[in-house]
Short mmCIF file of C-alpha atoms in Angstrom, two decimals:
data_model
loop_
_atom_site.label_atom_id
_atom_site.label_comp_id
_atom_site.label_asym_id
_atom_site.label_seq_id
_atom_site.Cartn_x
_atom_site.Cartn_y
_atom_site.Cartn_z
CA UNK T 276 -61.95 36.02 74.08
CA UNK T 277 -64.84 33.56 75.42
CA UNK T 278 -68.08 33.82 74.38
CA UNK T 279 -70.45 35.29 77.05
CA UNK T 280 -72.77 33.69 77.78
CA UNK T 281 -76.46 34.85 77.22
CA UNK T 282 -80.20 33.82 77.79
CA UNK T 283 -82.66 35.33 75.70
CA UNK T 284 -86.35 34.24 77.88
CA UNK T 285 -89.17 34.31 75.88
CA UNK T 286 -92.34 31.73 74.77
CA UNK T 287 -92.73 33.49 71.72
CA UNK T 288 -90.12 31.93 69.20
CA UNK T 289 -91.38 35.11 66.94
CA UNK T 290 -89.84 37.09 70.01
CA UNK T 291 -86.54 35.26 70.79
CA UNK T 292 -85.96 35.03 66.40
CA UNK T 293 -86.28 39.17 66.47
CA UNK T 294 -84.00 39.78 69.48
CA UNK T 295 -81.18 37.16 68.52
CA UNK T 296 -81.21 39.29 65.01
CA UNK T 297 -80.91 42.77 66.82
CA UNK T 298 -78.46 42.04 69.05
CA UNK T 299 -74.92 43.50 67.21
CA UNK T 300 -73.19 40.88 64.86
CA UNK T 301 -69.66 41.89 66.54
CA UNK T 302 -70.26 41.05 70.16
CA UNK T 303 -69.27 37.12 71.08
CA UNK T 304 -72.06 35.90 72.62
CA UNK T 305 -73.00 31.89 73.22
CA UNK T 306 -76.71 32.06 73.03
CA UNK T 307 -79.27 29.89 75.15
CA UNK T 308 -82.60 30.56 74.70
CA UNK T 309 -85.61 29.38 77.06
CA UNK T 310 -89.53 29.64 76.61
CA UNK T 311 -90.72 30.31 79.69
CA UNK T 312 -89.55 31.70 83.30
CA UNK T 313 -88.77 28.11 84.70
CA UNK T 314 -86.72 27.01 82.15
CA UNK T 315 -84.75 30.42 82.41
CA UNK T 316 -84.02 30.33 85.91
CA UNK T 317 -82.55 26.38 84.96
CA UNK T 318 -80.51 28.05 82.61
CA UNK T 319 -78.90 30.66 84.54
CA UNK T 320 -78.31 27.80 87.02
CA UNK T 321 -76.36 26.73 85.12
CA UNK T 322 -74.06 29.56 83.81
CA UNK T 323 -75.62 30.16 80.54
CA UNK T 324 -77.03 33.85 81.27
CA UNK T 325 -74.64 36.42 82.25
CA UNK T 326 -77.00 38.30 80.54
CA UNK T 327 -79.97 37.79 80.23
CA UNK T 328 -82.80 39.20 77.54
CA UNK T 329 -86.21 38.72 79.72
CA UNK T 330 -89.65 38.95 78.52
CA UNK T 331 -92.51 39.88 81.48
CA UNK T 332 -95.44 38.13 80.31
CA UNK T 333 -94.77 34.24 79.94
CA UNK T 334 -96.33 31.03 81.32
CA UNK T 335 -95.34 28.66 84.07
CA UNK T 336 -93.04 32.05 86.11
CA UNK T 337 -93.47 35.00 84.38
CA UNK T 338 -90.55 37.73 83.72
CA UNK T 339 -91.22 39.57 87.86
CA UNK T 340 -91.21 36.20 89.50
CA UNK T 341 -87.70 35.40 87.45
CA UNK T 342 -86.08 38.81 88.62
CA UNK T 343 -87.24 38.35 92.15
CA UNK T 344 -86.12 34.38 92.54
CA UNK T 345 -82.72 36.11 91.33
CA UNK T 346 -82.64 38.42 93.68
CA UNK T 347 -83.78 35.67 96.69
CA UNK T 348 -80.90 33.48 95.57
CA UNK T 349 -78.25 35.96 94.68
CA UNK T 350 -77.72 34.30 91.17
CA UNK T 351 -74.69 36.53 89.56
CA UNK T 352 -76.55 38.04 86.42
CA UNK T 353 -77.17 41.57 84.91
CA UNK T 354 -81.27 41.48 82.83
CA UNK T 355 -82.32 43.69 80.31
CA UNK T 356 -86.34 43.61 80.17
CA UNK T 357 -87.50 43.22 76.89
CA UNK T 358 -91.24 43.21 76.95
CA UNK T 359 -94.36 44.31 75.05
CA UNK T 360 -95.82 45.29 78.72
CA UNK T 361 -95.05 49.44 78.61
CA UNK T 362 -97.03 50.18 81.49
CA UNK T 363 -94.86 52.96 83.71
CA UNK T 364 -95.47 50.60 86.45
CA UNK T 365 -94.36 47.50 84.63
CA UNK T 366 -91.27 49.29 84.29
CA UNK T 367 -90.94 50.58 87.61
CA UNK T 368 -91.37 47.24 89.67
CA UNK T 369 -89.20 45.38 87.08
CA UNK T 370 -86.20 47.63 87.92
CA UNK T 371 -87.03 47.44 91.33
CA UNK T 372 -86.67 43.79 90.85
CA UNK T 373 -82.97 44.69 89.25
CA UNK T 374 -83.46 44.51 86.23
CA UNK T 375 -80.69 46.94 84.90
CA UNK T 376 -82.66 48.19 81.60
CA UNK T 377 -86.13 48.01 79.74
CA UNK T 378 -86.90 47.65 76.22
CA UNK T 379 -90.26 47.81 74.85
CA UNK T 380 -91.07 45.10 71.91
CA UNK T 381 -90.03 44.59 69.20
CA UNK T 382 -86.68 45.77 70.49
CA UNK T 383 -84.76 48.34 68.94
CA UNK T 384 -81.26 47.18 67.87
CA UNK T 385 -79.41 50.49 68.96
CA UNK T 386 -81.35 50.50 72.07
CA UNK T 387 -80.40 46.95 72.77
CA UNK T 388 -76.55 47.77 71.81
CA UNK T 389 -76.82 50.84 74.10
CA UNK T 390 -78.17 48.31 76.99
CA UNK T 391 -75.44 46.10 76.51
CA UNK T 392 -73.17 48.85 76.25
CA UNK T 393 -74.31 50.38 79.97
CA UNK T 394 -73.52 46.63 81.12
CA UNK T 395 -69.60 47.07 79.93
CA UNK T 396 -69.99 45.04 77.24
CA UNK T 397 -67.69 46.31 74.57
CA UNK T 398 -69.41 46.56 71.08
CA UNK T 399 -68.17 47.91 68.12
CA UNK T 400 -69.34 51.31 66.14
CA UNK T 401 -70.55 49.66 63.33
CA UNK T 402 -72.28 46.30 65.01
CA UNK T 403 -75.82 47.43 65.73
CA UNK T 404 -77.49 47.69 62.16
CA UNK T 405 -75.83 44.65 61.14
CA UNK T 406 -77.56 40.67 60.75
CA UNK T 407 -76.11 37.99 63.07
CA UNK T 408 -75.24 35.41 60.36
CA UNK T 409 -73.09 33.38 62.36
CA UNK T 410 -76.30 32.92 64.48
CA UNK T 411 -78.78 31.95 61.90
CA UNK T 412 -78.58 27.86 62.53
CA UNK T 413 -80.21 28.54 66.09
CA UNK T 414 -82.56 30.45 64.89
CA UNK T 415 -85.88 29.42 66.20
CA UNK T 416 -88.53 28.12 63.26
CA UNK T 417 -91.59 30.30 63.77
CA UNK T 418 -95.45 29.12 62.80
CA UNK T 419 -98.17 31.89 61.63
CA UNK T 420 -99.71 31.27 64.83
CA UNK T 421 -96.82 31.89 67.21
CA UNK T 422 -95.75 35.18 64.87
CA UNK T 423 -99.51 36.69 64.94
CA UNK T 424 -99.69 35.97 68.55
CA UNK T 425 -96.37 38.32 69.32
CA UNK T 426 -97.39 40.81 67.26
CA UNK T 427 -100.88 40.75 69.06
CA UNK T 428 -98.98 40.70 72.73
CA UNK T 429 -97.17 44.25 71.66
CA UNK T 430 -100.73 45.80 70.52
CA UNK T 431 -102.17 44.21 73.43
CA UNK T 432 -99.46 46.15 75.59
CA UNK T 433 -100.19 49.08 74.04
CA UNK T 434 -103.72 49.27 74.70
CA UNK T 435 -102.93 48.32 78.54
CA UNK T 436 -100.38 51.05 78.93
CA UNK T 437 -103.45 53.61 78.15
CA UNK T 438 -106.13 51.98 79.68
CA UNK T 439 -103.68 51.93 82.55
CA UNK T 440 -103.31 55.89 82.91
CA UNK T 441 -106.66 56.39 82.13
CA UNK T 442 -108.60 53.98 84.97
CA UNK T 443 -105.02 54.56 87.30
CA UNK T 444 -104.75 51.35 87.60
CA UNK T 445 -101.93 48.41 87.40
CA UNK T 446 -103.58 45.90 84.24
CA UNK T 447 -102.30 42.11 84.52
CA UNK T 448 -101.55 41.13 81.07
CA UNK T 449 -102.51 37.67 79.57
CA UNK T 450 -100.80 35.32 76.93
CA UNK T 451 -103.05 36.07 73.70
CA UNK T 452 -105.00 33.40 72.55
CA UNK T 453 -104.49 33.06 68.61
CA UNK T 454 -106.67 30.73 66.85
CA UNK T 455 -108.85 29.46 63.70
CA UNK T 456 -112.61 28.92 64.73
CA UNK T 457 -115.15 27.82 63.54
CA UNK T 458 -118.62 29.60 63.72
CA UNK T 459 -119.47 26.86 66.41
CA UNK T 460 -116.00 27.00 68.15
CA UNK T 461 -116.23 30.93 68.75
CA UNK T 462 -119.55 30.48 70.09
CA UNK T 463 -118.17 28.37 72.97
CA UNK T 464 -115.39 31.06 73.06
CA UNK T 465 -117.91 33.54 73.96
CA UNK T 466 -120.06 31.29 76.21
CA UNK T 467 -116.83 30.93 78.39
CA UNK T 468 -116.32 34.62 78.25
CA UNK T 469 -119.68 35.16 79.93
CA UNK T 470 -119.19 32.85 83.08
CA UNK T 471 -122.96 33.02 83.62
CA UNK T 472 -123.16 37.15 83.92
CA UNK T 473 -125.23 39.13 81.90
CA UNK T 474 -123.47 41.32 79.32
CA UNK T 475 -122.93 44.31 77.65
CA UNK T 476 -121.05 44.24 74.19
CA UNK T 477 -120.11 46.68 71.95
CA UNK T 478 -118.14 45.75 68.38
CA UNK T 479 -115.96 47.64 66.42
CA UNK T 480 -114.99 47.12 62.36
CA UNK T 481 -111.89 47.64 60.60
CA UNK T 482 -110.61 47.40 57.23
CA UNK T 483 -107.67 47.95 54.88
CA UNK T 484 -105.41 46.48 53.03
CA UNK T 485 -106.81 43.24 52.59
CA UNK T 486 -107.51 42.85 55.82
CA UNK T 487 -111.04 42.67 57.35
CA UNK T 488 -113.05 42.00 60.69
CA UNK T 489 -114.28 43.48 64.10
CA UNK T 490 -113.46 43.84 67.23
CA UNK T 491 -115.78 42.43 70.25
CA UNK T 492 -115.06 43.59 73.50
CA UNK T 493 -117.29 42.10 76.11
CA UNK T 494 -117.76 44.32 79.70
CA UNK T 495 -119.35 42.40 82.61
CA UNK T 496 -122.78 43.78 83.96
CA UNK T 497 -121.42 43.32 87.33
CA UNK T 498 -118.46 45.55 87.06
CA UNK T 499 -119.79 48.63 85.77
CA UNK T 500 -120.01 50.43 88.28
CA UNK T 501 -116.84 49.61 89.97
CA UNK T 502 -115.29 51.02 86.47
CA UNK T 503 -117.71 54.40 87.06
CA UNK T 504 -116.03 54.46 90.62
CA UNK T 505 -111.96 54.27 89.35
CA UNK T 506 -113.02 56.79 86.90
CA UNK T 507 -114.29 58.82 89.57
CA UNK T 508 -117.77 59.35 88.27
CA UNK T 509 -121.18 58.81 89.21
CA UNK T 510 -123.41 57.68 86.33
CA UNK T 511 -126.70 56.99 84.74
CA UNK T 512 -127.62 54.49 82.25
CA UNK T 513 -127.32 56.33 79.50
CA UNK T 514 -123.70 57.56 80.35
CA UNK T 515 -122.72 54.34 81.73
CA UNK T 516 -123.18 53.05 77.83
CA UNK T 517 -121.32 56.17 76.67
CA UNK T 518 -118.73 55.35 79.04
CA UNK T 519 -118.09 51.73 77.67
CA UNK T 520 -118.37 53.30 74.55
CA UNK T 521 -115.19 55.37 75.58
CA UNK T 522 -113.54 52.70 76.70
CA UNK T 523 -114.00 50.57 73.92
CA UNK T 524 -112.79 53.11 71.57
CA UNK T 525 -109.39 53.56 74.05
CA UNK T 526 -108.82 49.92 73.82
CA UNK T 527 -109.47 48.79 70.45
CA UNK T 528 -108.19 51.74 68.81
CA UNK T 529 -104.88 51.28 70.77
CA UNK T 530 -105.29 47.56 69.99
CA UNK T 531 -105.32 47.76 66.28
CA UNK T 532 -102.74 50.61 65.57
CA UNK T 533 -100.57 48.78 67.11
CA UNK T 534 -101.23 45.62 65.02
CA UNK T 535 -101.36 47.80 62.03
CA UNK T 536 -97.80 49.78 62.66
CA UNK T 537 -96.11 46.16 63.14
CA UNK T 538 -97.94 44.74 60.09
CA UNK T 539 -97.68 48.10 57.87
CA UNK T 540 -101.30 47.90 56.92
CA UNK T 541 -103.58 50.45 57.24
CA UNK T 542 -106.39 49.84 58.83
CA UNK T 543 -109.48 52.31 59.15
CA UNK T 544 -111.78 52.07 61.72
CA UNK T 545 -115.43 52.43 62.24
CA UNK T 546 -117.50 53.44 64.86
CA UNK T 547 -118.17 51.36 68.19
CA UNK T 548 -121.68 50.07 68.37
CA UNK T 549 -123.33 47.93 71.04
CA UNK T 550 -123.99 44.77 69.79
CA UNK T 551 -125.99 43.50 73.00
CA UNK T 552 -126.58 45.32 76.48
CA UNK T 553 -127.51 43.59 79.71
CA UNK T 554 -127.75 39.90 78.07
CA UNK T 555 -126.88 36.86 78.66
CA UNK T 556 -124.20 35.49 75.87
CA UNK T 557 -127.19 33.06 74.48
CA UNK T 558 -128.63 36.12 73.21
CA UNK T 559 -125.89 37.86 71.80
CA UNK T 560 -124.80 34.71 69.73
CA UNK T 561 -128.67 34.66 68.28
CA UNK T 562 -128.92 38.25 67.21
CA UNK T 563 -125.44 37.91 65.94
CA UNK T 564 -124.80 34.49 64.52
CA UNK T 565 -125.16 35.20 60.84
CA UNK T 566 -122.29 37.96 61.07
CA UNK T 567 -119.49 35.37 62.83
CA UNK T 568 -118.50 32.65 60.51
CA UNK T 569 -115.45 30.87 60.12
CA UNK T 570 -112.61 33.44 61.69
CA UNK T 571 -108.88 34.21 62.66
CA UNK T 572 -109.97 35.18 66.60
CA UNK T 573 -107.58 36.54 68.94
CA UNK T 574 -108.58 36.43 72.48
CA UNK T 575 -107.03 38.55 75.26
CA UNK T 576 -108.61 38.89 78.91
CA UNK T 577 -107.33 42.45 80.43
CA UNK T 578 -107.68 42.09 84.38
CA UNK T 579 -107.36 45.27 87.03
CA UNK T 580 -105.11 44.56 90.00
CA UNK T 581 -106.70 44.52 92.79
CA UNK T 582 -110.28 44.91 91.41
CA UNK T 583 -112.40 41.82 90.61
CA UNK T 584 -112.72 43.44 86.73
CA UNK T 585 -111.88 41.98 83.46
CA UNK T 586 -112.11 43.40 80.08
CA UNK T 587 -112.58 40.50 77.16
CA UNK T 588 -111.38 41.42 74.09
CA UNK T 589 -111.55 39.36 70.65
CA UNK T 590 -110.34 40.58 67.31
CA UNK T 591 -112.14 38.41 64.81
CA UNK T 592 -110.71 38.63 61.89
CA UNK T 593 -112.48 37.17 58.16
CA UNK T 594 -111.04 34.08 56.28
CA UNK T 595 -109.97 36.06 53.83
CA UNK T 596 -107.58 38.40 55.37
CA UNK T 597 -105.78 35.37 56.49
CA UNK T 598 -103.36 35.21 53.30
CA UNK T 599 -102.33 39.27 53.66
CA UNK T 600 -101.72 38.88 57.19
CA UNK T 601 -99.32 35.84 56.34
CA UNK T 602 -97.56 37.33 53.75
CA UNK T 603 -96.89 40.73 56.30
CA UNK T 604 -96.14 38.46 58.63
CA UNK T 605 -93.55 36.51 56.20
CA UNK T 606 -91.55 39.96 55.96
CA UNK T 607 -91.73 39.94 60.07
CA UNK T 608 -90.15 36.34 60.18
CA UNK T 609 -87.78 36.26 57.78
CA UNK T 610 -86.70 40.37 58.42
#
């Protein structure tokens, strides 16, 4: 038999190393992989993805613009979705797009034999629990940064798909920012967040297993009461703030159990408190600045389709916690 040939589409060389591992050792497959929508669409140009594993949120095309330029040119493939996006209507428009299965992140490796499966691709019994050896040279090396950064995109999906249902509304996903500041570095990081609005901020801490920090999530001044409106509520101050209150605890929360069920760390979480409300970013570094030293920050912007809102998010974690998160993240990589 000849190899078939398959695409797994994905930036995140964290993502593409975990799906190349669950995909059944028995099946003959000759693997391409690709890091972005672009570079997929080259390579099923050029007959290397019959099938194709496709991630949704990439840069350059992301995973809807590569399943409707298939459909525009009639390019002979079958997808299976594969994406930390779990929004209903993520899934809905991507299989209106033809894709012929989803998968949420990380992907399960029965699921993804049953997928394969419901293709007519013939795999044995016994395949689906078992390692692709015969793979492991084109394996993709994965950094700290690149494997914290996946992990981050499937909590950050998790946290859209209820923020989703509970503002009924489509949220546009970013790439996750993942990166080592400086005290003077996330200052700019915040100043950049603010665009020139005023501000209200509210924090959130966590801690467990050797792993420490807070949670910032920054809600623009402006949009408030365009929020109050989707939730279908008319407000006063004071609810307003116990509104982004709410919604702070809905996203974080969601935010860090999913980090922590990926990382198998428990992490307990305090209350939210507002750091700042109705300031500019100038004053919320000042009242805060001796709290926010040097810090593992992830940044992720949640927009609303169709609404001129934005949620900013940033889950600063301490110095310290660095090593723990490495070593979970070891047992991640190297599965």
């Amino acid at each position: 038999m000849r190899p078939l040939p398959l695409l797994v589409c994905d930036d995140s060389a964290m993502a593409r190393k975990q799906l190349i591992r669950a995909l059944p050792a028995d099946a003959l497959f000759e693997i391409t992989q690709a890091t972005n929508g672009l570079e997929g669409l080259a390579a099923i140009r050029a007959g290397q993805g019959a099938i194709v594993l496709l991630d949704l949120t990439m840069p350059e095309l992301d995973g809807f613009g590569v399943l409707a330029q298939l459909q525009d040119d009639g390019l002979p493939c079958q997808v299976i979705v594969v994406s930390g996006d779990v929004q209903d209507e993520a899934i809905r428009r991507a299989k209106a797009l033809g894709a012929k299965a989803f998968i949420k992140k990380p992907a399960d490796p029965l699921q993804l034999s049953a997928a394969l499966s419901a293709l007519g691709i013939l795999i044995p019994l016994n395949s689906a629990s078992q390692s692709l050896a015969e793979y492991a040279d084109g394996l993709p090396d994965v950094s700290f940064r690149d494997a914290f950064r996946e992990v981050a995109n499937v909590a950050m999906g998790r946290a859209a798909e209820l923020l989703g249902r509970v503002l009924g509304v489509f949220i546009k996903l970013p790439i996750p920012n993942v990166n080592i500041l400086e005290v003077g570095e996330l200052h700019m990081a915040l100043a950049e967040a603010q665009h020139g609005e005023s501000l209200t901020a509210i924090c959130q801490g966590y801690i467990g297993g050797g792993v420490a920090g807070e949670a910032l999530l920054i809600f623009h001044d402006a949009e408030i009461d365009t929020v109050a409106t989707l939730l279908k509520t008319h407000l006063d101050e004071s609810a307003k703030l116990e509104m982004l209150l709410d919604l702070a605890s809905i996203i974080i929360g969601a935010c860090l159990n999913g980090l922590s069920e990926q990382l198998m760390i428990n992490l307990s979480q305090s209350h939210p408190l507002v750091l700042g409300q109705h300031c500019p970013i100038e004053d919320l570094i000042r009242i805060n600045q001796r709290r926010w030293k040097r810090t593992l920050a992830v940044e992720i912007s949640y927009g609303l389709e169709d609404q001129d809102i934005r949620f900013d998010l940033m889950l600063l974690f301490t110095e310290d916690s660095v090593p723990r998160l490495q070593k979970q993240l070891d047992l991640l990589i190297d599965g």
